Coordinates of C-alpha atoms and ligand atoms in Angstrom, one line a residue:
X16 CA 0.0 0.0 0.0
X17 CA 0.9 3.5 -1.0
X18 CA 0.2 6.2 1.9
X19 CA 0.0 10.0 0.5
X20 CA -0.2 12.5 3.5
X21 CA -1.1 16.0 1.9
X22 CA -3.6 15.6 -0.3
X23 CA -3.6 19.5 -1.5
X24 CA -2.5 20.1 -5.3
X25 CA 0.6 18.3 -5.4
X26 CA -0.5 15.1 -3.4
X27 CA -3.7 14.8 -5.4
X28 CA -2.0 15.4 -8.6
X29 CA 0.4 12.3 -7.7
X30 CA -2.7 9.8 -6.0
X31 CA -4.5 10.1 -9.6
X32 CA -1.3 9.7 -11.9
X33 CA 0.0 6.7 -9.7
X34 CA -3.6 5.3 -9.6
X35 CA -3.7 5.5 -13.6
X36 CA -0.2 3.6 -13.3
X37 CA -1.7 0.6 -10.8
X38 CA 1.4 0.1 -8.8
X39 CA -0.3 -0.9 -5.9
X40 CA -3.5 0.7 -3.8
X41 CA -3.4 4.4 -2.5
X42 CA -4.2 5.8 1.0
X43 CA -5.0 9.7 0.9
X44 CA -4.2 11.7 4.4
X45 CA -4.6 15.3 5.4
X46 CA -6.2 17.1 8.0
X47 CA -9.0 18.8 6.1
X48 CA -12.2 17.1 6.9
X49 CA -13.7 15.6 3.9
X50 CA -11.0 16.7 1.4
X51 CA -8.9 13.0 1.1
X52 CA -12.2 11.6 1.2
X53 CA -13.5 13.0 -1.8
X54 CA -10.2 13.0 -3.6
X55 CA -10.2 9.1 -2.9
X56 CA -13.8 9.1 -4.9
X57 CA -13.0 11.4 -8.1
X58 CA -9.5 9.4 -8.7
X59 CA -11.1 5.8 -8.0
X60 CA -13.5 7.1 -10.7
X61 CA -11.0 8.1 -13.1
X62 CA -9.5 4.8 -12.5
X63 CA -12.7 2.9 -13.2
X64 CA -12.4 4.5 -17.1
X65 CA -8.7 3.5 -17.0
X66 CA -9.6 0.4 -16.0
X67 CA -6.8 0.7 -13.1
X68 CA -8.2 -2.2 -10.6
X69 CA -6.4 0.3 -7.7
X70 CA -8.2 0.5 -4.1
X71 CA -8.4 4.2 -3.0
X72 CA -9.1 5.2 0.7
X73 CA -9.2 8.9 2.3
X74 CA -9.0 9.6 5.7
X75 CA -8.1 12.3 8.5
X76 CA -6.7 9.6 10.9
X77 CA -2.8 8.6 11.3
X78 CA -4.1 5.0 12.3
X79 CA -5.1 4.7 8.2
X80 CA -0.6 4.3 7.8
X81 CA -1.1 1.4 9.3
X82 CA 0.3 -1.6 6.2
X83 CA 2.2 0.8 4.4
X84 CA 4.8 -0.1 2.9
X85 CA 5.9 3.4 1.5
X86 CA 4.6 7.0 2.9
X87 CA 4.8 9.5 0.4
X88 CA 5.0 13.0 2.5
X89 CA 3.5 16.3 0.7
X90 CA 1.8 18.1 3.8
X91 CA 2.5 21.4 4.6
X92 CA 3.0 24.8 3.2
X93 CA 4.4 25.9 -0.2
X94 CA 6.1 29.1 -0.2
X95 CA 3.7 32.4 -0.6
X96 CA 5.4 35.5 -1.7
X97 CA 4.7 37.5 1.6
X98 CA 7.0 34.2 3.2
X99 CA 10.3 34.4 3.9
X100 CA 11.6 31.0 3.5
X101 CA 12.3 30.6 7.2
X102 CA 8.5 31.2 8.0
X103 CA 8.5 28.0 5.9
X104 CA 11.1 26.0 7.1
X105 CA 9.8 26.8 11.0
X106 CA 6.5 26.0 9.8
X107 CA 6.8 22.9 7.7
X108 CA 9.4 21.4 10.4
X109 CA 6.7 21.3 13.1
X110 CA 4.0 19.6 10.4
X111 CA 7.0 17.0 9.1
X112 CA 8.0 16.3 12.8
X113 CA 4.4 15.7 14.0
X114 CA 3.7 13.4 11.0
X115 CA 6.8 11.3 11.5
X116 CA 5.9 10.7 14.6
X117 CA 3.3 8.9 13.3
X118 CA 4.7 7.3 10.6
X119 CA 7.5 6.0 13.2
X120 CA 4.4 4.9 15.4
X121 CA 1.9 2.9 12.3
X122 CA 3.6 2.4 9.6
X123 CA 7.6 1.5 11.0
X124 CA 8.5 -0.5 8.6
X125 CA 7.5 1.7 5.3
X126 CA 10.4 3.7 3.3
X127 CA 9.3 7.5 3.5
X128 CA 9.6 9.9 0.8
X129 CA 9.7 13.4 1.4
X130 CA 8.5 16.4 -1.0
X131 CA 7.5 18.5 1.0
X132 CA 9.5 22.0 0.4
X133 CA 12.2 22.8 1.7
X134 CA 12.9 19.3 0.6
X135 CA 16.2 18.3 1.6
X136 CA 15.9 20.0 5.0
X137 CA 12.9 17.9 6.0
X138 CA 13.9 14.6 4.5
X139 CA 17.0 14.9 7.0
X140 CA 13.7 16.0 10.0
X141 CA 11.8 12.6 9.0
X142 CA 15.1 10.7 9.1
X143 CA 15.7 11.8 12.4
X144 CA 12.6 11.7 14.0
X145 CA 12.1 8.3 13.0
X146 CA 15.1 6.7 13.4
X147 CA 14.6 4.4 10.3
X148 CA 18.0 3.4 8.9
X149 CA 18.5 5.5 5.9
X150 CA 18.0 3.8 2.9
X151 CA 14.3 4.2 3.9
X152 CA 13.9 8.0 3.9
X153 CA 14.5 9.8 1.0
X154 CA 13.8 12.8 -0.9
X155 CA 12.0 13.7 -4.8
X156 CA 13.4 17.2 -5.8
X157 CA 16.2 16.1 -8.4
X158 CA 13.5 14.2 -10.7
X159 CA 11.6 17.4 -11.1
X160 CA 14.8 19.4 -11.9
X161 CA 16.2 16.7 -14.4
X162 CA 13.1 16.9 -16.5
X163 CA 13.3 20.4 -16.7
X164 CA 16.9 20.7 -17.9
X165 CA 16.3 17.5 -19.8
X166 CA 13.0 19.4 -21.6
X167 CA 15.6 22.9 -21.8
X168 CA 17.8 20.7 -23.6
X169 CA 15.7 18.8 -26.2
X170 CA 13.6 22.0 -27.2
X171 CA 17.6 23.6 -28.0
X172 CA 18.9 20.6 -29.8
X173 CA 15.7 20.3 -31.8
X174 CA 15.8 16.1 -30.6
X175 CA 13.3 13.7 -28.8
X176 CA 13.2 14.3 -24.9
X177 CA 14.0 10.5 -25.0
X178 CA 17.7 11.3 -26.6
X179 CA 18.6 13.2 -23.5
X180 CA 20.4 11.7 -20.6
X181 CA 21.0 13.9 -17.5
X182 CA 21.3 14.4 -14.3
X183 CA 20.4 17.4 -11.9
X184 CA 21.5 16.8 -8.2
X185 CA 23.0 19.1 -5.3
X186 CA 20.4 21.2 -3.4
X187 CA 16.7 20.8 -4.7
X188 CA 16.9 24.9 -4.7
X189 CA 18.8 27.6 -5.9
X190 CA 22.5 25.7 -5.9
X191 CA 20.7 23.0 -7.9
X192 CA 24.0 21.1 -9.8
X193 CA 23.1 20.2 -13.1
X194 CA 25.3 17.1 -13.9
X195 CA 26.2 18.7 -17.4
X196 CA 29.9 17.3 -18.0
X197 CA 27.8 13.6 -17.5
X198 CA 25.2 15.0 -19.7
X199 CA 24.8 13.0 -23.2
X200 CA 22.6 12.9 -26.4
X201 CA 22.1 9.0 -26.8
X202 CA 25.6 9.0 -25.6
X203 CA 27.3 11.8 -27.6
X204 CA 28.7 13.9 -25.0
X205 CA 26.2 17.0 -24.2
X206 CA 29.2 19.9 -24.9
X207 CA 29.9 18.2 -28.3
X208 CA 26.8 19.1 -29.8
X209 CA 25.9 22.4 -27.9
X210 CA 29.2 23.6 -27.4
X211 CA 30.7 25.3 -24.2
X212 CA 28.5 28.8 -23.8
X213 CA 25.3 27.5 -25.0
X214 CA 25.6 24.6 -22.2
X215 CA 26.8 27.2 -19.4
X216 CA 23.6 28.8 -20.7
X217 CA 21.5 25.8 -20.4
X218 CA 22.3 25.3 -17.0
X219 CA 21.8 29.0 -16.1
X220 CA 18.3 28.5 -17.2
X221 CA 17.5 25.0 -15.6
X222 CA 18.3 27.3 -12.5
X223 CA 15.8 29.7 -13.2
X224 CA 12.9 27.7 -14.7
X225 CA 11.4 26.5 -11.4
X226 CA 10.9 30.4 -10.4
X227 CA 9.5 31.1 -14.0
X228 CA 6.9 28.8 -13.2
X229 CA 5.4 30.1 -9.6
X230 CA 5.3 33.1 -11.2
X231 CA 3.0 32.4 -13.9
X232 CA 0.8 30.0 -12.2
X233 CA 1.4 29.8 -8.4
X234 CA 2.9 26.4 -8.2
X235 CA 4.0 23.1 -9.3
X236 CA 2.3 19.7 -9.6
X237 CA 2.1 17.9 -12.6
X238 CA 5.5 17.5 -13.2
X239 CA 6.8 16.8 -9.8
X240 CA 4.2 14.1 -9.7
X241 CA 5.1 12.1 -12.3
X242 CA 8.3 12.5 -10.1
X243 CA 6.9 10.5 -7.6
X244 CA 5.9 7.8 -9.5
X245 CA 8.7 6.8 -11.7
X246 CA 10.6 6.9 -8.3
X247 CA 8.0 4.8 -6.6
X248 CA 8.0 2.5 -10.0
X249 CA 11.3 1.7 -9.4
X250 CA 11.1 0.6 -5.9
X251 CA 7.7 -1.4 -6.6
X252 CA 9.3 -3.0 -9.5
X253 CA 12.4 -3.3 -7.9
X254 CA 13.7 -2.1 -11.4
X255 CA 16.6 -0.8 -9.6
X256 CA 16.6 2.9 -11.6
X257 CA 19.4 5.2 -11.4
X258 CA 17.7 8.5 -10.3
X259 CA 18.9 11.7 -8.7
X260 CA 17.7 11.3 -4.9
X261 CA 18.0 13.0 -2.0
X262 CA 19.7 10.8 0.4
X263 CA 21.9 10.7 4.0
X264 CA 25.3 11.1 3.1
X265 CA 27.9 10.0 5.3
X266 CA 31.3 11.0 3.7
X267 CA 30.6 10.4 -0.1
X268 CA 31.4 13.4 -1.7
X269 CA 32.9 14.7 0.8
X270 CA 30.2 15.4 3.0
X271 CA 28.7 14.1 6.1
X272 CA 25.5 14.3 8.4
X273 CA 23.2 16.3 5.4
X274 CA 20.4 15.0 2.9
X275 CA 21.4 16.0 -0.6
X276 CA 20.7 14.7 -4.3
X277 CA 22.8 12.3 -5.5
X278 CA 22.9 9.5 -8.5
X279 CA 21.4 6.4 -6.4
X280 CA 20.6 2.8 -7.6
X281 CA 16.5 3.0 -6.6
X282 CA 15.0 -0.6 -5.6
X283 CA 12.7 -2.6 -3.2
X284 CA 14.7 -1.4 -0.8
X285 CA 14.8 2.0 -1.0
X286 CA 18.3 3.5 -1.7
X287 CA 20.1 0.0 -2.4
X288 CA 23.7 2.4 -3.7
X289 CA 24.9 5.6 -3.7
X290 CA 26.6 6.2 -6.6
X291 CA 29.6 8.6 -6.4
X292 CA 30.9 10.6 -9.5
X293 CA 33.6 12.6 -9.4
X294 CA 32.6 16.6 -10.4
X295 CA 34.3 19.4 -12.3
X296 CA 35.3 22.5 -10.6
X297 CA 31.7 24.7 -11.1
X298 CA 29.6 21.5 -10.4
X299 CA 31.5 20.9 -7.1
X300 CA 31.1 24.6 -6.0
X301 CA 27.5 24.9 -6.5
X302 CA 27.1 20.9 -4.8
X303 CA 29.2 22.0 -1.8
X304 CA 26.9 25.6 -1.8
X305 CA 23.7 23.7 -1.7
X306 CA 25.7 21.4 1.3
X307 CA 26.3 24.7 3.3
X308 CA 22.4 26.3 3.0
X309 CA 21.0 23.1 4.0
X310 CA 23.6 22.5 6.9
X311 CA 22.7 26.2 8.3
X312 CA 18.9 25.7 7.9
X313 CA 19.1 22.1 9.6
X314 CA 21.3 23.9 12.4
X315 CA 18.6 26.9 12.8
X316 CA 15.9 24.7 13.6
X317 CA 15.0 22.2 16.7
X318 CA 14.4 18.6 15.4
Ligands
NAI24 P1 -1.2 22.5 -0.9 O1 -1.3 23.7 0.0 O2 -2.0 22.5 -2.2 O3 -1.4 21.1 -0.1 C1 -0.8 20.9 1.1 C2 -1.8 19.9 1.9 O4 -1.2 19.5 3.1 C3 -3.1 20.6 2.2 O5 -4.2 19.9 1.7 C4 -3.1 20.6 3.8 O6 -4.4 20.5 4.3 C5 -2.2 19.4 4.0 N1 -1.6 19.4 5.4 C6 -1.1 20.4 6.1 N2 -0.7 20.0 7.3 C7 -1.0 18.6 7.4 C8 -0.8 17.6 8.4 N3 -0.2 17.9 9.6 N4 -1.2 16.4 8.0 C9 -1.7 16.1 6.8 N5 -1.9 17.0 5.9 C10 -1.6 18.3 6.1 O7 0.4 22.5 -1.3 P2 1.1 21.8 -2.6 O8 1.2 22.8 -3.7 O9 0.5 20.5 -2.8 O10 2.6 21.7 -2.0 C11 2.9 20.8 -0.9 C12 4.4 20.8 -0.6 O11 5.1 20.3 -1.6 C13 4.9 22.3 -0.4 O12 5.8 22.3 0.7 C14 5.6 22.5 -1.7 O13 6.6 23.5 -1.6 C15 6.2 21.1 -2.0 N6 6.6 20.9 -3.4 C16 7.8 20.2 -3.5 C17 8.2 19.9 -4.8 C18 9.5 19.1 -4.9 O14 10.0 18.9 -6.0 N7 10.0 18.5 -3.9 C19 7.5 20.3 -6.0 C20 6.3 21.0 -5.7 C21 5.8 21.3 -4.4

């Protein structure tokens, strides 16, 4: 069973997409009354004409985790623009820390991914407050920034999004580190065909898009959905994807005792490898500035 806790724009976006792929069955959570309830309805419907034989079941109590084998987190705030992104992070630490307390409590043998914003900060609260060893709690913020740099760099090369392999990890924010020396068309090597500027240009903009978007139209859900579910694919499956995920690290890269996006191998397990690559000069200084923001926010708040 798949447990979704947030079932606002983003969570609902991802119950009806994962319900049209039938992984498994879906449990919607959130504290408004009625609201996980109803969602549950409308996407078991939709499932009906997709002829998706996927069990759907809202609810307003923690005691529905119980059975699940992963916990999908989206609760909480997204960022308004009269926020300052503390008010967020103080705000969406005490939701995350109350919810893990009850995923520790029904459901302690699920893997836990985190969305909820900011993302890498709170999958390292979850991991904490639960205790569960780490390949279980992970974060989903480098699928969403691949696909845009991946879509930046198909619409420039005039080629199918399929002919792009790449990587965004680092910091699922502003020092976002856009894997573009590993980056290849169907294995040509990215700079070959786009040449030095354009690609420093490409990666300029992958940085930018995300803002582009809230600015036109308030948030983000389709596309960090479908996120989520090739992520939870993978595990189901145990197809054993390499992804960009926010995991622990504990000296790879350099780094210790943060949650950051990395390549990992993605399986029944949760995060079965980490994979370590080494990074040129502007790669690692963007990677080690996403390290230090999320290091200071971790230390300005009380897990
Ligand atoms: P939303 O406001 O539409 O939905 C949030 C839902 O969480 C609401 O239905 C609310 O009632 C519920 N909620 C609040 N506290 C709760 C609790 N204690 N237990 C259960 N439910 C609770 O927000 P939206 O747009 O769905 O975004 C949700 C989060 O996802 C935000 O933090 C946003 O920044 C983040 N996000 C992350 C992305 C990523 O790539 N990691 C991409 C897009 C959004």
């Amino acid at each position: 069973m798949i447990t979704i806790i947030g079932t606002g724009r983003v969570g609902s976006t991802l119950a009806s997409q994962l319900a049209a792929e039938e992984l498994d069955d879906i449990t919607l959570i959130d504290i408004v009354k009625g609201l996980p309830q109803g969602e549950a309805l409308d996407i078991g419907h939709m499932a009906t004409q997709y002829a998706a034989d996927v069990d759907l079941v809202g609810s307003n109590d923690y005691q529905a985790l119980a059975g699940s084998d992963i916990v999908i987190l989206v609760a909480g705030l997204a960022r308004r623009p009269d926020m300052t992104r503390m008010d967020l992070l103080n705000k969406n630490t005490g939701i995350i820390k109350q919810v893990a307390e009850q995923i520790k409590q029904h459901a302690p043998n699920s893997k836990v991914m985190m969305i909820t914003n900011p993302m890498d900060v709170m999958t390292y609260v979850a991991l904490k407050v639960t205790g569960f060893p780490t390949n279980r709690v992970f974060g989903m913020g480098g699928m969403l920034d691949s696909s845009r740099y991946r879509n930046l760099l198909a619409k420039t090369l005039g080629v199918s999004y399929s002919s792009v392999n790449g990587m965004v990890i680092g910091e699922h924010g502003e020092s976002m580190t856009p894997l573009a020396s590993r980056t290849s068309i169907n294995g040509i090597p990215l700079k070959e065909l786009l040449g030095e500027e354009k690609t420093k240009e490409a990666v300029e903009k992958t940085r930018k898009i995300a803002a582009e978007v809230i600015a036109l139209k308030g948030a983000t859900f389709y596309a960090p959905a479908q996120g989520v579910v090739k992520m939870v694919e993978s595990i189901v499956k145990d197809k054993r994807c390499v992804y960009p995920v926010c995991t622990y690290l504990n000296g790879q890269y350099g780094v210790s005792d943060v949650c950051i996006g990395v390549p990992v191998v993605l399986g029944k397990n949760g995060i079965e490898r980490i994979i370590e690559v080494p990074l040129e000069d502007s790669e690692k200084e963007y990677f080690m500035k996403g390290v230090q923001s999320i290091k200071a926010a971790i230390s300005s708040i009380q897990i």
